PDB file of C-alpha atoms and ligand atoms in Angstrom:
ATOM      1  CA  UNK A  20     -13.877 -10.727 -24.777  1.00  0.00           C
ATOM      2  CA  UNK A  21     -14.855  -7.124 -23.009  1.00  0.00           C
ATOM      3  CA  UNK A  22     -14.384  -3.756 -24.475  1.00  0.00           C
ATOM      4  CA  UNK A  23     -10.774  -3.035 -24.547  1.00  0.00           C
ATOM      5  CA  UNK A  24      -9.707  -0.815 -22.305  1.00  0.00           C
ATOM      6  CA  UNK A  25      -5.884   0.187 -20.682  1.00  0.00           C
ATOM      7  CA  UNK A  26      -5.025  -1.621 -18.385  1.00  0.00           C
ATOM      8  CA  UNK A  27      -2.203  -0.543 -15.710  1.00  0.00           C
ATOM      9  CA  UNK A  28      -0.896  -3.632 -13.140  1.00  0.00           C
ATOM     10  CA  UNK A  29       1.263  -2.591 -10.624  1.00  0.00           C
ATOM     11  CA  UNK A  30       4.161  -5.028  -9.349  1.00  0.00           C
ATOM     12  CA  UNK A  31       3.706  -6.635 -12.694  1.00  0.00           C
ATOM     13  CA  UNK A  32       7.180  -8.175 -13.385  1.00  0.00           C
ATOM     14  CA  UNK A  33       6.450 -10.953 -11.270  1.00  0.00           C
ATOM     15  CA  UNK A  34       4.068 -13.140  -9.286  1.00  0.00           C
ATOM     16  CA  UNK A  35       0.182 -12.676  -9.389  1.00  0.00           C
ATOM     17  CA  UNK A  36       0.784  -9.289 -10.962  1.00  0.00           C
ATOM     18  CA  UNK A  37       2.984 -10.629 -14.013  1.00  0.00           C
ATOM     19  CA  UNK A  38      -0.231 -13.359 -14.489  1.00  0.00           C
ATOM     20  CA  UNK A  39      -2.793 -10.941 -13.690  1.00  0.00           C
ATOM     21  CA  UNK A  40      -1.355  -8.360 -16.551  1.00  0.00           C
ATOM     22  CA  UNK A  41      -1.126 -11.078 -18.872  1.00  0.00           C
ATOM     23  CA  UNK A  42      -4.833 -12.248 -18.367  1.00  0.00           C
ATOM     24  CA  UNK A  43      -6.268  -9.039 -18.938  1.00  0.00           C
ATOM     25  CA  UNK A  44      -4.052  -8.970 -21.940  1.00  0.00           C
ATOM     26  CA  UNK A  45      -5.758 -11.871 -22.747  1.00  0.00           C
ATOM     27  CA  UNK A  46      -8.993 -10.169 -22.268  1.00  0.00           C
ATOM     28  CA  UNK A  47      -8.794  -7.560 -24.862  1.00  0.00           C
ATOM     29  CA  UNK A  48      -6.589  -4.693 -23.211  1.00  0.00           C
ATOM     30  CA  UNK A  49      -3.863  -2.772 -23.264  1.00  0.00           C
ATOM     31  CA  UNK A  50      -1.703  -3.504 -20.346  1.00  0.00           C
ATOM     32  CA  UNK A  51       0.875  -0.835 -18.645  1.00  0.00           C
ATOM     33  CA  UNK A  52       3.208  -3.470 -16.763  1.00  0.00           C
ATOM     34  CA  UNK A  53       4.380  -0.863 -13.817  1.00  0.00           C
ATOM     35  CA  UNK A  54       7.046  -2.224 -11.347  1.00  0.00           C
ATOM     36  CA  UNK A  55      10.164  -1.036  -9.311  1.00  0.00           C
ATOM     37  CA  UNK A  56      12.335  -1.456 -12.455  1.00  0.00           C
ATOM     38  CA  UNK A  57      11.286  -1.151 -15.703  1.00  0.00           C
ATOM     39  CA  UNK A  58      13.665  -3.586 -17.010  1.00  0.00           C
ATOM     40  CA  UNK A  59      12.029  -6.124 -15.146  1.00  0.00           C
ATOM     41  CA  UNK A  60       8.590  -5.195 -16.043  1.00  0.00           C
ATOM     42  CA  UNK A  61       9.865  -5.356 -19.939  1.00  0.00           C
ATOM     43  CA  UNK A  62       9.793  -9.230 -19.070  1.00  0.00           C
ATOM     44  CA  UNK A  63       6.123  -9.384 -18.661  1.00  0.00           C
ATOM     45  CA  UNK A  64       5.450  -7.051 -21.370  1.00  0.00           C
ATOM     46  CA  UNK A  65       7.611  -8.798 -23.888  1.00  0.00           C
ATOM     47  CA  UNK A  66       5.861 -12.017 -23.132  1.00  0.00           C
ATOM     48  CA  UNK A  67       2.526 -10.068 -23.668  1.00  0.00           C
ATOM     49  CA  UNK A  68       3.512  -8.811 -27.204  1.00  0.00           C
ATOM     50  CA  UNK A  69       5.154 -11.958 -27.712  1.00  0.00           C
ATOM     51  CA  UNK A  70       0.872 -13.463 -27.293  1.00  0.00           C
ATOM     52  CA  UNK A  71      -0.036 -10.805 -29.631  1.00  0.00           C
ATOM     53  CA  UNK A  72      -1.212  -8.353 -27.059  1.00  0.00           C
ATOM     54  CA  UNK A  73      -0.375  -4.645 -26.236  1.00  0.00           C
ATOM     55  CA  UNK A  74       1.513  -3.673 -23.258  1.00  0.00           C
ATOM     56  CA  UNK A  75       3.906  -1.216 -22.104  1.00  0.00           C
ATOM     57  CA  UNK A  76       6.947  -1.702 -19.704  1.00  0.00           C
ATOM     58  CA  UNK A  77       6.892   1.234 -17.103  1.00  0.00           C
ATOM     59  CA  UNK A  78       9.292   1.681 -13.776  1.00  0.00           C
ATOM     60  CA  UNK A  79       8.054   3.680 -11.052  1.00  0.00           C
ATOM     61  CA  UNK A  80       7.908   3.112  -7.251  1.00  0.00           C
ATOM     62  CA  UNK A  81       3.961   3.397  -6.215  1.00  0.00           C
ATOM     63  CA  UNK A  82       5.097   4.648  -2.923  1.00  0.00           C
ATOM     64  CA  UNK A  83       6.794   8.012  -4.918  1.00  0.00           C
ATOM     65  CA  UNK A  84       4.114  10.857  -5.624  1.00  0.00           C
ATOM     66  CA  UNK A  85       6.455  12.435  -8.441  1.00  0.00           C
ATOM     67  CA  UNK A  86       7.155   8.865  -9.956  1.00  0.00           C
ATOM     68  CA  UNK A  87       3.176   8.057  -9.769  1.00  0.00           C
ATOM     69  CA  UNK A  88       2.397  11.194 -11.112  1.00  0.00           C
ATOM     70  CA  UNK A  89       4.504  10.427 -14.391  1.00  0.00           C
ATOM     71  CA  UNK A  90       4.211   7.029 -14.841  1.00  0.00           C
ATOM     72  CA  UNK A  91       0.585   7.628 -14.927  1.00  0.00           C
ATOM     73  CA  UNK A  92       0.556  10.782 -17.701  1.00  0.00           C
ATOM     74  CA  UNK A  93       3.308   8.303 -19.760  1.00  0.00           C
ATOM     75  CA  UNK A  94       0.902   5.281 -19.513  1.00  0.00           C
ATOM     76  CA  UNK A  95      -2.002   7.695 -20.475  1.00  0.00           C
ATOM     77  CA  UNK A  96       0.108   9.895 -23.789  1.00  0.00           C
ATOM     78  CA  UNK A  97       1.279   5.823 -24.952  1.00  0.00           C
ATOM     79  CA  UNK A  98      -1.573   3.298 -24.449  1.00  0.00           C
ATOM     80  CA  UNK A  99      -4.522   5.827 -23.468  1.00  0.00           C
ATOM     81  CA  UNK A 100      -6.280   6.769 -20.629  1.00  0.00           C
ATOM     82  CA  UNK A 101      -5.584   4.046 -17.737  1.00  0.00           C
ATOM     83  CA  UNK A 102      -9.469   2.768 -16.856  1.00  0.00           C
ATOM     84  CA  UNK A 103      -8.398  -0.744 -15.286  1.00  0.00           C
ATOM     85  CA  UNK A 104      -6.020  -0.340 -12.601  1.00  0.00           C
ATOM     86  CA  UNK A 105      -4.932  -3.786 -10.357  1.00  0.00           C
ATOM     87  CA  UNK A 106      -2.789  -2.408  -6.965  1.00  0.00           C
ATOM     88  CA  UNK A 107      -0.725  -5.343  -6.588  1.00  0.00           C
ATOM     89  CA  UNK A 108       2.858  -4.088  -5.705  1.00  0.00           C
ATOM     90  CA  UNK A 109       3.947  -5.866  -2.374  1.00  0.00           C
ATOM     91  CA  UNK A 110       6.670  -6.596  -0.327  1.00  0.00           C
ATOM     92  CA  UNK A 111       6.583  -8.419   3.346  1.00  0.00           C
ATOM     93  CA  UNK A 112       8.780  -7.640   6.342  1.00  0.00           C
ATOM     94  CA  UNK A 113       7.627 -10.213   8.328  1.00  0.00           C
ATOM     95  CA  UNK A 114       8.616 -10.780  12.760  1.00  0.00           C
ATOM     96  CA  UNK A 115       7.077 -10.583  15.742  1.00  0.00           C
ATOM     97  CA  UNK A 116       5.862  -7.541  16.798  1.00  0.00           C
ATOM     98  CA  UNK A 117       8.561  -7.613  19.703  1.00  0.00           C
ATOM     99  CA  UNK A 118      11.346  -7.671  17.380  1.00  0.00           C
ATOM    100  CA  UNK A 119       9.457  -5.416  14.238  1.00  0.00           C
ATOM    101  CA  UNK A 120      11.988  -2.472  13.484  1.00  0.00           C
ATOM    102  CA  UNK A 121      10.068   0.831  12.589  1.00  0.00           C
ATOM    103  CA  UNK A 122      11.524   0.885   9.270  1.00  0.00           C
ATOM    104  CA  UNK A 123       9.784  -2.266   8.286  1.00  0.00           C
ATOM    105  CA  UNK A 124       6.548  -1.317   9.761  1.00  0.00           C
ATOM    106  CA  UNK A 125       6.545   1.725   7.419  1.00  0.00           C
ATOM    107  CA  UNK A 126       7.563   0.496   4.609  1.00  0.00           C
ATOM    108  CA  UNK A 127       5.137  -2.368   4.329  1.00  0.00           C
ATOM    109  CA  UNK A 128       2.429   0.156   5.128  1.00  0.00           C
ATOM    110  CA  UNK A 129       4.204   2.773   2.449  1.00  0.00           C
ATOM    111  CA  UNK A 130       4.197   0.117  -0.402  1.00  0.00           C
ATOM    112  CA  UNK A 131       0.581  -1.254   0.246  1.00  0.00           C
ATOM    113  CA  UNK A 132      -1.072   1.294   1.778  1.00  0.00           C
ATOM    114  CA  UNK A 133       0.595   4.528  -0.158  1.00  0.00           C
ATOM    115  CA  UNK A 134       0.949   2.882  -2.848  1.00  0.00           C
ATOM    116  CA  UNK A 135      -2.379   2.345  -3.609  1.00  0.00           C
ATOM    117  CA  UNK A 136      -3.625   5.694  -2.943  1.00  0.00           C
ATOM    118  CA  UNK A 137      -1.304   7.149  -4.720  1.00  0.00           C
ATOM    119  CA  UNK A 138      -1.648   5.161  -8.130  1.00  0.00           C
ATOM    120  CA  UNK A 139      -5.745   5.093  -7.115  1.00  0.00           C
ATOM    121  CA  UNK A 140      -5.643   9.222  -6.914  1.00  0.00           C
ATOM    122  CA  UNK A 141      -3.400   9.280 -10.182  1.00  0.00           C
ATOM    123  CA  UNK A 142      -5.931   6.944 -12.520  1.00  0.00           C
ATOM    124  CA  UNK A 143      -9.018   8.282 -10.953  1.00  0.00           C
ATOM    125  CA  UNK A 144      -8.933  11.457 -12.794  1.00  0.00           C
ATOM    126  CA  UNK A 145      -9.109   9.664 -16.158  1.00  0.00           C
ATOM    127  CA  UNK A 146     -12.006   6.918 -14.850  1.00  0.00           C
ATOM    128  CA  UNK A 147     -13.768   9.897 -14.089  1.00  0.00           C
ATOM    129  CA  UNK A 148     -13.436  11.460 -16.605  1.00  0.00           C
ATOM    130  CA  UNK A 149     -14.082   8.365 -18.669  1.00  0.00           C
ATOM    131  CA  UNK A 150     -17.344   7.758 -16.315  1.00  0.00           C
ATOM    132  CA  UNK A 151     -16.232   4.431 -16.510  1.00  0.00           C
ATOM    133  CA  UNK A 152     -13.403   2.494 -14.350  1.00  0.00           C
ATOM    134  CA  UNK A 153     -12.546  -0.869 -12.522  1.00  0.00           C
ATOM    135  CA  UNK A 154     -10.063  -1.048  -9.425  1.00  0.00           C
ATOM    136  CA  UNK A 155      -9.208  -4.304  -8.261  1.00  0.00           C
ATOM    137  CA  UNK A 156      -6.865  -4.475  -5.009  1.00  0.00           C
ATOM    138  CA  UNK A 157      -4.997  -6.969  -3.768  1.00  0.00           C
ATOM    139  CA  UNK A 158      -5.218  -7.713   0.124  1.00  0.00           C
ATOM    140  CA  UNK A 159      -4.830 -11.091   1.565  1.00  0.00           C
ATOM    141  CA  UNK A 160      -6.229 -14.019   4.337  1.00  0.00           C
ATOM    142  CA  UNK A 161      -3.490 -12.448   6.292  1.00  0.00           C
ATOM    143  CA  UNK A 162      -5.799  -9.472   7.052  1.00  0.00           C
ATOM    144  CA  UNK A 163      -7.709 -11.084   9.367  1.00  0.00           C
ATOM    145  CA  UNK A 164      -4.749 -11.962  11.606  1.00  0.00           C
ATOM    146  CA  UNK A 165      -1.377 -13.614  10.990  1.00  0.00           C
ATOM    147  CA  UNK A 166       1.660 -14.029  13.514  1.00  0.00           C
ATOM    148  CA  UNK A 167       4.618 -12.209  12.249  1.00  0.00           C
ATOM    149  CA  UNK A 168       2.810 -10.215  10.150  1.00  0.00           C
ATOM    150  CA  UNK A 169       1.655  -7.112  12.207  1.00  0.00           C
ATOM    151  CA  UNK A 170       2.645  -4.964   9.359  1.00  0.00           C
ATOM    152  CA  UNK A 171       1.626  -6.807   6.459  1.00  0.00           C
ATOM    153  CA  UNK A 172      -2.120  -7.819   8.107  1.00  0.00           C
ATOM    154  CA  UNK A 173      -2.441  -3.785   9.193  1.00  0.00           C
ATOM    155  CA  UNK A 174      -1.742  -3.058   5.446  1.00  0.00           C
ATOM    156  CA  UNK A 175      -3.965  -5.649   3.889  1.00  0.00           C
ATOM    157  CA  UNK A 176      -6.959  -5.052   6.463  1.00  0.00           C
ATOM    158  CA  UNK A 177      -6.684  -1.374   5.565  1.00  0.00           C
ATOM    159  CA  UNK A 178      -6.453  -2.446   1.595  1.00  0.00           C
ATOM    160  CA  UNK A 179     -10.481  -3.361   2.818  1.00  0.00           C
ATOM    161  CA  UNK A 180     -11.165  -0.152   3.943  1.00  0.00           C
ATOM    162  CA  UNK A 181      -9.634   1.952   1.562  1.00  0.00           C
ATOM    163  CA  UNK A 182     -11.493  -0.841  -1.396  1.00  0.00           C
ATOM    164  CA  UNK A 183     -15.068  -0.287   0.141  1.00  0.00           C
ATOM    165  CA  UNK A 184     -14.569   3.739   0.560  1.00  0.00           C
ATOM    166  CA  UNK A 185     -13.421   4.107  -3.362  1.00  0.00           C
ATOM    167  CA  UNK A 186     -16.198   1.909  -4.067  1.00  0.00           C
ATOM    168  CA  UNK A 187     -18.731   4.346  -2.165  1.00  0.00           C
ATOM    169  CA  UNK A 188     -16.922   7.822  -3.418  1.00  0.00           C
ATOM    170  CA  UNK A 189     -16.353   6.319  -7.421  1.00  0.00           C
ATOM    171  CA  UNK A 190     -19.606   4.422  -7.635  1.00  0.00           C
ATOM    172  CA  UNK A 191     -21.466   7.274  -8.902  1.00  0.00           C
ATOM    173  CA  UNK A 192     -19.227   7.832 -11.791  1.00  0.00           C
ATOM    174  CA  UNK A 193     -19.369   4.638 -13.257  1.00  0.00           C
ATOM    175  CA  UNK A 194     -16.453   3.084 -11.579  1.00  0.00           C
ATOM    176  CA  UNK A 195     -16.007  -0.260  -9.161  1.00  0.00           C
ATOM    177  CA  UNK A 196     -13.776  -0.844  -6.371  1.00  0.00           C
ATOM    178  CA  UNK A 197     -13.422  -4.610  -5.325  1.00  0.00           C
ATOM    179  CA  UNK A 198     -10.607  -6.785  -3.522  1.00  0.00           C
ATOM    180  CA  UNK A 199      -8.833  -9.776  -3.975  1.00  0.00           C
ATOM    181  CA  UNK A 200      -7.515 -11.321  -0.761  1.00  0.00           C
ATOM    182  CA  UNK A 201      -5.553 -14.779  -1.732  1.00  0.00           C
ATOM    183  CA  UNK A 202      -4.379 -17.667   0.107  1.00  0.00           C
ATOM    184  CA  UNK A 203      -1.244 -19.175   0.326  1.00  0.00           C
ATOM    185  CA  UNK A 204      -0.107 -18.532  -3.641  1.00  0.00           C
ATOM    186  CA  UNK A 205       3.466 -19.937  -5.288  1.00  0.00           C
ATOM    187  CA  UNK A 206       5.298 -16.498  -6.254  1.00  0.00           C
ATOM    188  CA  UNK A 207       8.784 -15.504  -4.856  1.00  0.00           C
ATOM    189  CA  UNK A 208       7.328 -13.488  -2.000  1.00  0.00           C
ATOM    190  CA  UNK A 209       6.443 -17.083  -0.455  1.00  0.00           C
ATOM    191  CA  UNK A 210       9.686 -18.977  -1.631  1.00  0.00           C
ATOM    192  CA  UNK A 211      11.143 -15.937   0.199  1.00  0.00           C
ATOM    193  CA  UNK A 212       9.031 -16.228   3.398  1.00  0.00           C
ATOM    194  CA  UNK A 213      10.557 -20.342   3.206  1.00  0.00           C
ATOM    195  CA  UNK A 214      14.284 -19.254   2.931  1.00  0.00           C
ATOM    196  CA  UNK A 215      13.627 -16.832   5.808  1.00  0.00           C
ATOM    197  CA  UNK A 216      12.494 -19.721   8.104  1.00  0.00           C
ATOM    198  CA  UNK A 217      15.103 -22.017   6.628  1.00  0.00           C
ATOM    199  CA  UNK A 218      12.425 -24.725   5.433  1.00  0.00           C
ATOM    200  CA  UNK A 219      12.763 -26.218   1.790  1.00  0.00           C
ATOM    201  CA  UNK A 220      10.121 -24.419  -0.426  1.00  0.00           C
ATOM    202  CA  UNK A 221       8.686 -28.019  -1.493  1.00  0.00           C
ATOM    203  CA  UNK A 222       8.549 -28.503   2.211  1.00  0.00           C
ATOM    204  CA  UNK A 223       6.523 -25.348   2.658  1.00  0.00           C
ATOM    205  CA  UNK A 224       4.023 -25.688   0.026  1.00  0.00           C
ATOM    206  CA  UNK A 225       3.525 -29.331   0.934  1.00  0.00           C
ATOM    207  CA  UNK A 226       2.614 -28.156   4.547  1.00  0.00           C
ATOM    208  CA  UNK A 227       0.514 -25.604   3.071  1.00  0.00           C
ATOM    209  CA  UNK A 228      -1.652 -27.221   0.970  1.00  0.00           C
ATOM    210  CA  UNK A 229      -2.635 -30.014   3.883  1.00  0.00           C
ATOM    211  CA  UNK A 230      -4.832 -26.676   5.285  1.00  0.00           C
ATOM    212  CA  UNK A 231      -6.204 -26.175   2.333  1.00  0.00           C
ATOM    213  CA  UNK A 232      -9.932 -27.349   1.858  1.00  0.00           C
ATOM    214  CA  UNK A 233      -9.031 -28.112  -1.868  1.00  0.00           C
ATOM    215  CA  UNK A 234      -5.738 -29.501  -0.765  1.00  0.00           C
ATOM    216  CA  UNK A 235      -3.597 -27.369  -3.166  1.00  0.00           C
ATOM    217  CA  UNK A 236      -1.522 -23.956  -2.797  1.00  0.00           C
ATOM    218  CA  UNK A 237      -2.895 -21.522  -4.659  1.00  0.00           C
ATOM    219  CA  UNK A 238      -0.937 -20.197  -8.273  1.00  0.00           C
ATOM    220  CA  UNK A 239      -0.763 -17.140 -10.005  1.00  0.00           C
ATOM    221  CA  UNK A 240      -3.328 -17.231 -12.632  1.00  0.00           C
ATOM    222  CA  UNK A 241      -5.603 -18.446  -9.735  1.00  0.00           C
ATOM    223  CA  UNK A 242      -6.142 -15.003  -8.840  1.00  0.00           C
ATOM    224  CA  UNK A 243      -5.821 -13.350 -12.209  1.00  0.00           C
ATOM    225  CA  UNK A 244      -8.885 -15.192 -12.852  1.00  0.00           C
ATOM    226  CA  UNK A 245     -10.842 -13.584  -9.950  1.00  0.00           C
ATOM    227  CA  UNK A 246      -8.938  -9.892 -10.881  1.00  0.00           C
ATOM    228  CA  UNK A 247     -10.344 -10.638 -14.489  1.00  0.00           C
ATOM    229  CA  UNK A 248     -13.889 -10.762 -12.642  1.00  0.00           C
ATOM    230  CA  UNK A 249     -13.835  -7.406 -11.347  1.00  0.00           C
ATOM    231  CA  UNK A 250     -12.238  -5.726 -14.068  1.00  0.00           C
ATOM    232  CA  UNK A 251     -14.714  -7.420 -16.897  1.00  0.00           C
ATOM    233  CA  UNK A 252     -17.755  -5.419 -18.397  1.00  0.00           C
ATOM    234  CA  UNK A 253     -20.177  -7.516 -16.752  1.00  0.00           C
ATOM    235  CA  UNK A 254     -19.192  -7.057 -13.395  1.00  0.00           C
ATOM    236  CA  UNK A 255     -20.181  -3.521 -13.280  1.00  0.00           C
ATOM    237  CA  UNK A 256     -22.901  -4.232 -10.283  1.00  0.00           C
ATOM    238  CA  UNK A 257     -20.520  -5.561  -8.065  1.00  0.00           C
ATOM    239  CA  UNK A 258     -18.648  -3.337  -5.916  1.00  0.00           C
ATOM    240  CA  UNK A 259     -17.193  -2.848  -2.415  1.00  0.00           C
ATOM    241  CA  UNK A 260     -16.373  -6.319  -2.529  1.00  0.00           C
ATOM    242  CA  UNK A 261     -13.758  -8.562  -0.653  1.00  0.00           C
ATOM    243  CA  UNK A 262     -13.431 -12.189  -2.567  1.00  0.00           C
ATOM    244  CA  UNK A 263     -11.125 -14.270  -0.774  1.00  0.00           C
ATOM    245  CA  UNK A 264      -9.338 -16.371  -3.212  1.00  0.00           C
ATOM    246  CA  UNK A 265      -8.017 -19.598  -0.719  1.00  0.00           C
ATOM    247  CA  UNK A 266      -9.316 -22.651  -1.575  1.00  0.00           C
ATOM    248  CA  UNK A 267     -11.411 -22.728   1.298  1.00  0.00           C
ATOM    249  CA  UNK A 268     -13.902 -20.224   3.163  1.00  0.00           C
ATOM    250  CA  UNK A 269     -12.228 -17.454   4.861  1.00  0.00           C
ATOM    251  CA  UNK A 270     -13.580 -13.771   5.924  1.00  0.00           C
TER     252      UNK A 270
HETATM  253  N1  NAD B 320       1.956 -14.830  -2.704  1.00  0.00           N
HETATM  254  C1  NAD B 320       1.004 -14.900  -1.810  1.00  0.00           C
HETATM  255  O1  NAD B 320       0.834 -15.949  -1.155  1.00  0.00           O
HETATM  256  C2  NAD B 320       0.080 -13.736  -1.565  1.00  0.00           C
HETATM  257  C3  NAD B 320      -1.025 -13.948  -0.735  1.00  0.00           C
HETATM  258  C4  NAD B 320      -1.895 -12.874  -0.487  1.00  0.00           C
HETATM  259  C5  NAD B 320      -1.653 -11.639  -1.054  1.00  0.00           C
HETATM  260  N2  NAD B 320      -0.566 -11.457  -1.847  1.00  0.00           N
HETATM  261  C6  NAD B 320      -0.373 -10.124  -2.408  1.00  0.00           C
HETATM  262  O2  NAD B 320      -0.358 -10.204  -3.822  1.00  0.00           O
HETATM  263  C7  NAD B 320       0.502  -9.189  -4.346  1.00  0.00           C
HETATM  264  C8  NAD B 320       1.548  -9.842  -5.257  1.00  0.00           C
HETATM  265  O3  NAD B 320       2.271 -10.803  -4.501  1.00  0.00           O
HETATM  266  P1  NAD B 320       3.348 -11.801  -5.155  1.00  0.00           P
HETATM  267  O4  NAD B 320       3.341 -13.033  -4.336  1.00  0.00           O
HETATM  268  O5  NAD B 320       3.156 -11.872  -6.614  1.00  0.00           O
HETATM  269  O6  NAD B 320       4.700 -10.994  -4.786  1.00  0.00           O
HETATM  270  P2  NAD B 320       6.117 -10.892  -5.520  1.00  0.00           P
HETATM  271  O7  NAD B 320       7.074 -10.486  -4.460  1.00  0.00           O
HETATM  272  O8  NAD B 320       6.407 -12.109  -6.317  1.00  0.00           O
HETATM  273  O9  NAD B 320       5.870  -9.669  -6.538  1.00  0.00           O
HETATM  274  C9  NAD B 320       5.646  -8.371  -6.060  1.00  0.00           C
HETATM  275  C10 NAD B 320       6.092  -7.375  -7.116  1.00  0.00           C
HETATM  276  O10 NAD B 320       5.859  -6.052  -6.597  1.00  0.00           O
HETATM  277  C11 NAD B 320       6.974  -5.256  -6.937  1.00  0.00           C
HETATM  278  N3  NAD B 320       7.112  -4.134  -6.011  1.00  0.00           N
HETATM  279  C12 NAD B 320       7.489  -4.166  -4.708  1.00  0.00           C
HETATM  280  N4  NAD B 320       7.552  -2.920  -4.212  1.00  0.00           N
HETATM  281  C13 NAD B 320       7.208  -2.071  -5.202  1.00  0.00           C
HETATM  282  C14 NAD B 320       7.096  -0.671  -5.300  1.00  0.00           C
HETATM  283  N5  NAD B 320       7.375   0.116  -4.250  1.00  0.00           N
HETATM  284  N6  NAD B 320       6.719  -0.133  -6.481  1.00  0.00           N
HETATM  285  C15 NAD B 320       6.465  -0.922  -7.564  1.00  0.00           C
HETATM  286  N7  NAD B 320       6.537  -2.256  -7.524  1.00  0.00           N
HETATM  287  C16 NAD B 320       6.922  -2.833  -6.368  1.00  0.00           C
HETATM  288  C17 NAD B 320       8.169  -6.208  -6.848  1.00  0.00           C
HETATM  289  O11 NAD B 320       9.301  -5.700  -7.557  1.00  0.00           O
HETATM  290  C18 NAD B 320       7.582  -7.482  -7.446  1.00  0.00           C
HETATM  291  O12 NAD B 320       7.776  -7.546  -8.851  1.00  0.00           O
HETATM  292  C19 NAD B 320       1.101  -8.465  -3.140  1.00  0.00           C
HETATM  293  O13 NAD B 320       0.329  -7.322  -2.843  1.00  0.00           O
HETATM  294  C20 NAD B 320       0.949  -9.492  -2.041  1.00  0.00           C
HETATM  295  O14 NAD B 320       0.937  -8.873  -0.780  1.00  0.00           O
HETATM  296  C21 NAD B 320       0.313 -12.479  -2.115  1.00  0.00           C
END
């Protein structure tokens, strides 16, 4: 077990961020469970206090500077300072460039992209002052090119960028910056991505997995393993990092 710490995951009420907040729970820490709603984030938290761990249910949209601001100050005055921080909200508005509206370029980039530096600017000030922090992001294999996906792969390639910058401006205060870029992973952003092409999401995964090197789609605590990595004590020499998480070599 590491040092506890807080914890904040954002997107947590779901997905890879709902496994991800309950690993580090599992690890020793204090989680802040931070999504769009925080009656849906209470889900994850519940079932973190319900494993004997600490976590607090918070609703904020990432993209929102005020909301950021005071979800941040409310995670810091209840659990403590906010040292870990996993960006991990995501949505997709996926078509062909041809037919992409403007609204859904922005707000894939706004969610991602904005997101992140706002809830990276917020938690900063405390790993700073802590001279001690871990940020984990989440991109994805879509960053280096996916059709329909001009959007999301602009957001997630940038997610690499911004990840190695932190790394190189929070280094000298104690803190690492890595990424997480997953495969193909079973959450309701890819059940949603079947319904949108009208395939069965059986049909879908099946398909998937045939690609896949270890011939398996990838799940949730898959990649709260590898966000675990980054955030533990003994990863402090490892920053700037993109681990691609996809049963197979990619990058
Ligand atoms: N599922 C995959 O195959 C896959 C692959 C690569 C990368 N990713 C990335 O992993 C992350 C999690 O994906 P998932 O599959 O668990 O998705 P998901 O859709 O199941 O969960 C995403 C969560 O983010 C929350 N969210 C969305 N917009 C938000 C906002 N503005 N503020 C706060 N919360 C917000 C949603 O409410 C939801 O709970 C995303 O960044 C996604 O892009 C997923």
């Amino acid at each position: 077990m590491t040092d506890a710490r807080t914890a904040l995951v954002t997107g947590a009420a779901r997905g890879i961020g709902a496994a991800t907040a309950r690993r580090l729970a599992r690890d020793g820490h204090r989680v802040a469970v931070l999504d769009l709603r925080e009656e849906d984030a209470e889900t994850t938290a519940a079932a973190i206090r319900a494993d004997g761990g600490d976590a607090l249910a918070v609703g904020a949209d990432v993209g929102d500077e005020d909301a950021v601001a005071q979800a941040v100050a409310h995670v810091a005055r209840t659990l403590g300072p906010p040292t870990v921080l996993v960006n991990n909200a995501g949505i997709l508005r996926d078509n062909l460039l041809f037919k992409m509206s403007t609204a859904d370029f922005d707000d894939v980039l706004r969610v991602h992209l904005r997101g992140a530096f706002l809830v990276s600017r917020a938690v900063q000030a405390h790993q700073v002052e802590a001279r001690w922090g871990r940020v984990v992001n989440l991109s994805s294999t879509s960053a280096l090119g996916n059709r329909g996906q001009a959007n999301y792969a602009a957001a997630k390639a940038g997610m690499q960028g911004f990840t190695k910058t932190l790394a190189i401006e929070l280094g000298p205060f104690g803190v690492t910056v890595n990424a997480v870029a997953p495969g193909f992973v079973e959450t309701e952003m890819t059940r949603a991505v079947a319904e949108r092409v009208g395939v069965p999401f059986e049909d879908l995964l099946a398909a998937e997995a045939k690609a896949v090197p270890v011939r398996r789609v990838g799940q949730p605590d898959d990649i709260a393993a590898a966000v675990s990595f980054f955030a533990s004590e003994e990863a402090g020499f490892v920053s700037g990092q993109v681990l691609y998480v996809a049963g197979g070599p990619r990058g």
